[in-house]
PDB file of C-alpha atoms in Angstrom:
ATOM      1  CA  MET A 887     170.207 181.317 161.407  1.00  0.00           C
ATOM      2  CA  GLU A 888     168.293 180.051 158.427  1.00  0.00           C
ATOM      3  CA  VAL A 889     170.276 178.070 155.868  1.00  0.00           C
ATOM      4  CA  ASN A 890     169.072 178.293 152.263  1.00  0.00           C
ATOM      5  CA  ASN A 891     166.186 180.664 152.748  1.00  0.00           C
ATOM      6  CA  PRO A 892     164.377 180.341 149.386  1.00  0.00           C
ATOM      7  CA  GLU A 893     164.481 184.087 148.603  1.00  0.00           C
ATOM      8  CA  ALA A 894     168.152 184.469 149.517  1.00  0.00           C
ATOM      9  CA  LEU A 895     169.113 181.297 147.658  1.00  0.00           C
ATOM     10  CA  ALA A 896     167.241 182.398 144.513  1.00  0.00           C
ATOM     11  CA  GLY A 897     168.897 185.815 144.612  1.00  0.00           C
ATOM     12  CA  LEU A 898     172.391 184.414 145.072  1.00  0.00           C
ATOM     13  CA  THR A 899     171.838 181.793 142.386  1.00  0.00           C
ATOM     14  CA  ASP A 900     170.776 184.547 139.959  1.00  0.00           C
ATOM     15  CA  ALA A 901     173.878 186.579 140.863  1.00  0.00           C
ATOM     16  CA  PHE A 902     176.131 183.541 140.406  1.00  0.00           C
ATOM     17  CA  ASN A 903     174.581 182.805 137.006  1.00  0.00           C
ATOM     18  CA  ARG A 904     175.069 186.441 135.975  1.00  0.00           C
ATOM     19  CA  TYR A 905     178.725 186.133 136.945  1.00  0.00           C
ATOM     20  CA  GLU A 906     179.078 182.949 134.895  1.00  0.00           C
ATOM     21  CA  VAL A 907     177.596 184.569 131.776  1.00  0.00           C
ATOM     22  CA  ALA A 908     179.879 187.599 132.206  1.00  0.00           C
ATOM     23  CA  LEU A 909     182.916 185.352 132.666  1.00  0.00           C
ATOM     24  CA  ASN A 910     182.139 183.291 129.563  1.00  0.00           C
ATOM     25  CA  THR A 911     181.513 186.405 127.443  1.00  0.00           C
ATOM     26  CA  ASN A 912     184.410 188.381 128.966  1.00  0.00           C
ATOM     27  CA  ASP A 913     182.038 191.161 130.045  1.00  0.00           C
ATOM     28  CA  VAL A 914     184.589 193.021 132.127  1.00  0.00           C
ATOM     29  CA  ALA A 915     182.129 195.733 133.215  1.00  0.00           C
ATOM     30  CA  VAL A 916     179.806 193.176 134.794  1.00  0.00           C
ATOM     31  CA  LEU A 917     182.709 191.255 136.330  1.00  0.00           C
ATOM     32  CA  ASP A 918     183.982 194.479 137.907  1.00  0.00           C
ATOM     33  CA  GLU A 919     180.497 195.237 139.238  1.00  0.00           C
ATOM     34  CA  ILE A 920     180.065 191.795 140.782  1.00  0.00           C
ATOM     35  CA  PHE A 921     183.201 192.084 142.921  1.00  0.00           C
ATOM     36  CA  LYS A 922     182.692 194.380 145.918  1.00  0.00           C
ATOM     37  CA  VAL A 923     184.436 197.704 145.442  1.00  0.00           C
ATOM     38  CA  ALA A 924     186.536 197.622 148.603  1.00  0.00           C
ATOM     39  CA  PRO A 925     190.183 197.208 149.577  1.00  0.00           C
ATOM     40  CA  GLU A 926     189.199 194.095 151.572  1.00  0.00           C
ATOM     41  CA  THR A 927     187.985 192.191 148.500  1.00  0.00           C
ATOM     42  CA  VAL A 928     190.396 189.369 147.624  1.00  0.00           C
ATOM     43  CA  ARG A 929     190.728 187.038 144.636  1.00  0.00           C
ATOM     44  CA  TYR A 930     193.284 184.240 144.538  1.00  0.00           C
ATOM     45  CA  GLY A 931     193.629 182.844 141.038  1.00  0.00           C
ATOM     46  CA  ILE A 932     195.659 180.038 139.576  1.00  0.00           C
ATOM     47  CA  ASN A 933     198.653 182.327 139.015  1.00  0.00           C
ATOM     48  CA  GLU A 934     197.764 185.540 140.817  1.00  0.00           C
ATOM     49  CA  HIS A 935     196.970 186.926 144.258  1.00  0.00           C
ATOM     50  CA  LEU A 936     194.817 190.042 144.002  1.00  0.00           C
ATOM     51  CA  TYR A 937     194.113 192.284 146.976  1.00  0.00           C
ATOM     52  CA  GLY A 938     191.423 194.936 146.681  1.00  0.00           C
ATOM     53  CA  HIS A 939     188.975 195.739 143.926  1.00  0.00           C
ATOM     54  CA  ALA A 940     191.509 197.882 142.039  1.00  0.00           C
ATOM     55  CA  GLU A 941     193.911 194.945 141.559  1.00  0.00           C
ATOM     56  CA  ILE A 942     191.050 192.635 140.553  1.00  0.00           C
ATOM     57  CA  ALA A 943     189.744 195.162 138.008  1.00  0.00           C
ATOM     58  CA  ALA A 944     193.242 195.695 136.554  1.00  0.00           C
ATOM     59  CA  PHE A 945     193.659 191.928 136.168  1.00  0.00           C
ATOM     60  CA  ARG A 946     190.306 191.633 134.377  1.00  0.00           C
ATOM     61  CA  ALA A 947     191.113 194.544 132.057  1.00  0.00           C
ATOM     62  CA  ALA A 948     194.440 192.983 131.019  1.00  0.00           C
ATOM     63  CA  ARG A 949     193.283 189.375 130.733  1.00  0.00           C
ATOM     64  CA  PRO A 950     192.341 188.105 127.285  1.00  0.00           C
ATOM     65  CA  ALA A 951     189.068 186.253 126.821  1.00  0.00           C
ATOM     66  CA  GLN A 952     189.242 182.608 127.863  1.00  0.00           C
ATOM     67  CA  ALA A 953     187.580 179.615 126.234  1.00  0.00           C
ATOM     68  CA  GLU A 954     184.080 179.132 127.599  1.00  0.00           C
ATOM     69  CA  ARG A 955     184.024 176.851 130.571  1.00  0.00           C
ATOM     70  CA  ALA A 956     181.513 174.180 131.494  1.00  0.00           C
ATOM     71  CA  LEU A 957     180.440 173.757 135.093  1.00  0.00           C
ATOM     72  CA  THR A 958     180.501 170.178 136.303  1.00  0.00           C
ATOM     73  CA  ARG A 959     179.291 170.598 139.872  1.00  0.00           C
ATOM     74  CA  THR A 960     177.946 173.669 141.626  1.00  0.00           C
ATOM     75  CA  ILE A 961     176.757 174.046 145.208  1.00  0.00           C
ATOM     76  CA  ILE A 962     175.312 177.352 146.401  1.00  0.00           C
ATOM     77  CA  THR A 963     174.434 177.790 150.066  1.00  0.00           C
ATOM     78  CA  THR A 964     173.107 180.841 151.888  1.00  0.00           C
ATOM     79  CA  TYR A 965     173.542 181.517 155.588  1.00  0.00           C
ATOM     80  CA  GLY A 966     170.955 183.994 156.760  1.00  0.00           C
ATOM     81  CA  PRO A 967     169.528 186.522 154.310  1.00  0.00           C
ATOM     82  CA  ASP A 968     172.755 188.250 153.281  1.00  0.00           C
ATOM     83  CA  HIS A 969     175.657 185.802 153.137  1.00  0.00           C
ATOM     84  CA  GLY A 970     176.382 182.830 150.920  1.00  0.00           C
ATOM     85  CA  ILE A 971     179.068 180.687 149.386  1.00  0.00           C
ATOM     86  CA  ALA A 972     179.240 179.243 145.880  1.00  0.00           C
ATOM     87  CA  TRP A 973     181.469 176.287 145.066  1.00  0.00           C
ATOM     88  CA  THR A 974     181.857 174.984 141.547  1.00  0.00           C
ATOM     89  CA  GLU A 975     184.043 172.704 139.484  1.00  0.00           C
ATOM     90  CA  PHE A 976     184.673 173.464 135.827  1.00  0.00           C
ATOM     91  CA  THR A 977     186.374 172.272 132.675  1.00  0.00           C
ATOM     92  CA  ARG A 978     187.635 174.200 129.654  1.00  0.00           C
ATOM     93  CA  PRO A 979     188.587 172.938 126.215  1.00  0.00           C
ATOM     94  CA  GLY A 980     192.235 171.919 126.349  1.00  0.00           C
ATOM     95  CA  LEU A 981     192.337 171.987 130.148  1.00  0.00           C
ATOM     96  CA  THR A 982     193.458 168.573 131.353  1.00  0.00           C
ATOM     97  CA  ARG A 983     192.747 169.239 135.032  1.00  0.00           C
ATOM     98  CA  VAL A 984     189.475 170.116 136.717  1.00  0.00           C
ATOM     99  CA  GLY A 985     189.199 173.699 137.883  1.00  0.00           C
ATOM    100  CA  ARG A 986     187.686 174.647 141.229  1.00  0.00           C
ATOM    101  CA  GLN A 987     186.214 177.947 142.308  1.00  0.00           C
ATOM    102  CA  THR A 988     184.939 179.158 145.663  1.00  0.00           C
ATOM    103  CA  GLN A 989     183.257 182.529 146.116  1.00  0.00           C
ATOM    104  CA  SER A 990     182.034 184.219 149.293  1.00  0.00           C
ATOM    105  CA  TRP A 991     179.101 186.519 148.576  1.00  0.00           C
ATOM    106  CA  VAL A 992     177.476 189.214 150.700  1.00  0.00           C
ATOM    107  CA  ARG A 993     174.248 191.079 149.923  1.00  0.00           C
ATOM    108  CA  PHE A 994     174.792 194.793 150.543  1.00  0.00           C
ATOM    109  CA  PRO A 995     171.963 197.335 150.874  1.00  0.00           C
ATOM    110  CA  GLY A 996     171.557 199.252 147.629  1.00  0.00           C
ATOM    111  CA  GLU A 997     174.068 197.036 145.785  1.00  0.00           C
ATOM    112  CA  GLY A 998     172.762 193.489 145.912  1.00  0.00           C
ATOM    113  CA  TRP A 999     174.954 190.395 145.961  1.00  0.00           C
ATOM    114  CA  ARG A1000     178.706 191.008 145.638  1.00  0.00           C
ATOM    115  CA  VAL A1001     181.731 188.696 145.741  1.00  0.00           C
ATOM    116  CA  VAL A1002     183.982 189.629 148.672  1.00  0.00           C
ATOM    117  CA  ALA A1003     186.438 186.739 148.348  1.00  0.00           C
ATOM    118  CA  ALA A1004     187.199 184.254 145.570  1.00  0.00           C
ATOM    119  CA  HIS A1005     189.617 181.409 145.050  1.00  0.00           C
ATOM    120  CA  VAL A1006     190.327 179.537 141.819  1.00  0.00           C
ATOM    121  CA  SER A1007     192.604 176.507 141.578  1.00  0.00           C
ATOM    122  CA  LEU A1008     193.243 173.391 139.535  1.00  0.00           C
ATOM    123  CA  ALA A1009     192.790 169.940 141.071  1.00  0.00           C
ATOM    124  CA  GLY A1010     195.643 167.493 141.100  1.00  0.00           C
TER     125      GLY A1010
END
């Protein structure tokens, strides 16, 4: 298995950056698109446990826009051509603790890179 194939890594990095822009601009349509439409998709947030795309989309639709966050450390790694993981730390204005996010991504034929599992937490 090839780790960090340049083409796969570039594609996943572009997808991750698209997610980050959508998150910071509260572009709910793009956020919904980025998460795989499937009952197996899971997102654990700081205060919520969301199972399936429908629950994730409902959460996004009801959540007010958040202050733009700044990434402080991001590592993106691909495993083979169609699977990767993105880890990042972030800060937000008024947030006294560092946030952490992990996303598992899969590249699906005809869809491109999609998040299949995500976890957000605060350090400390």
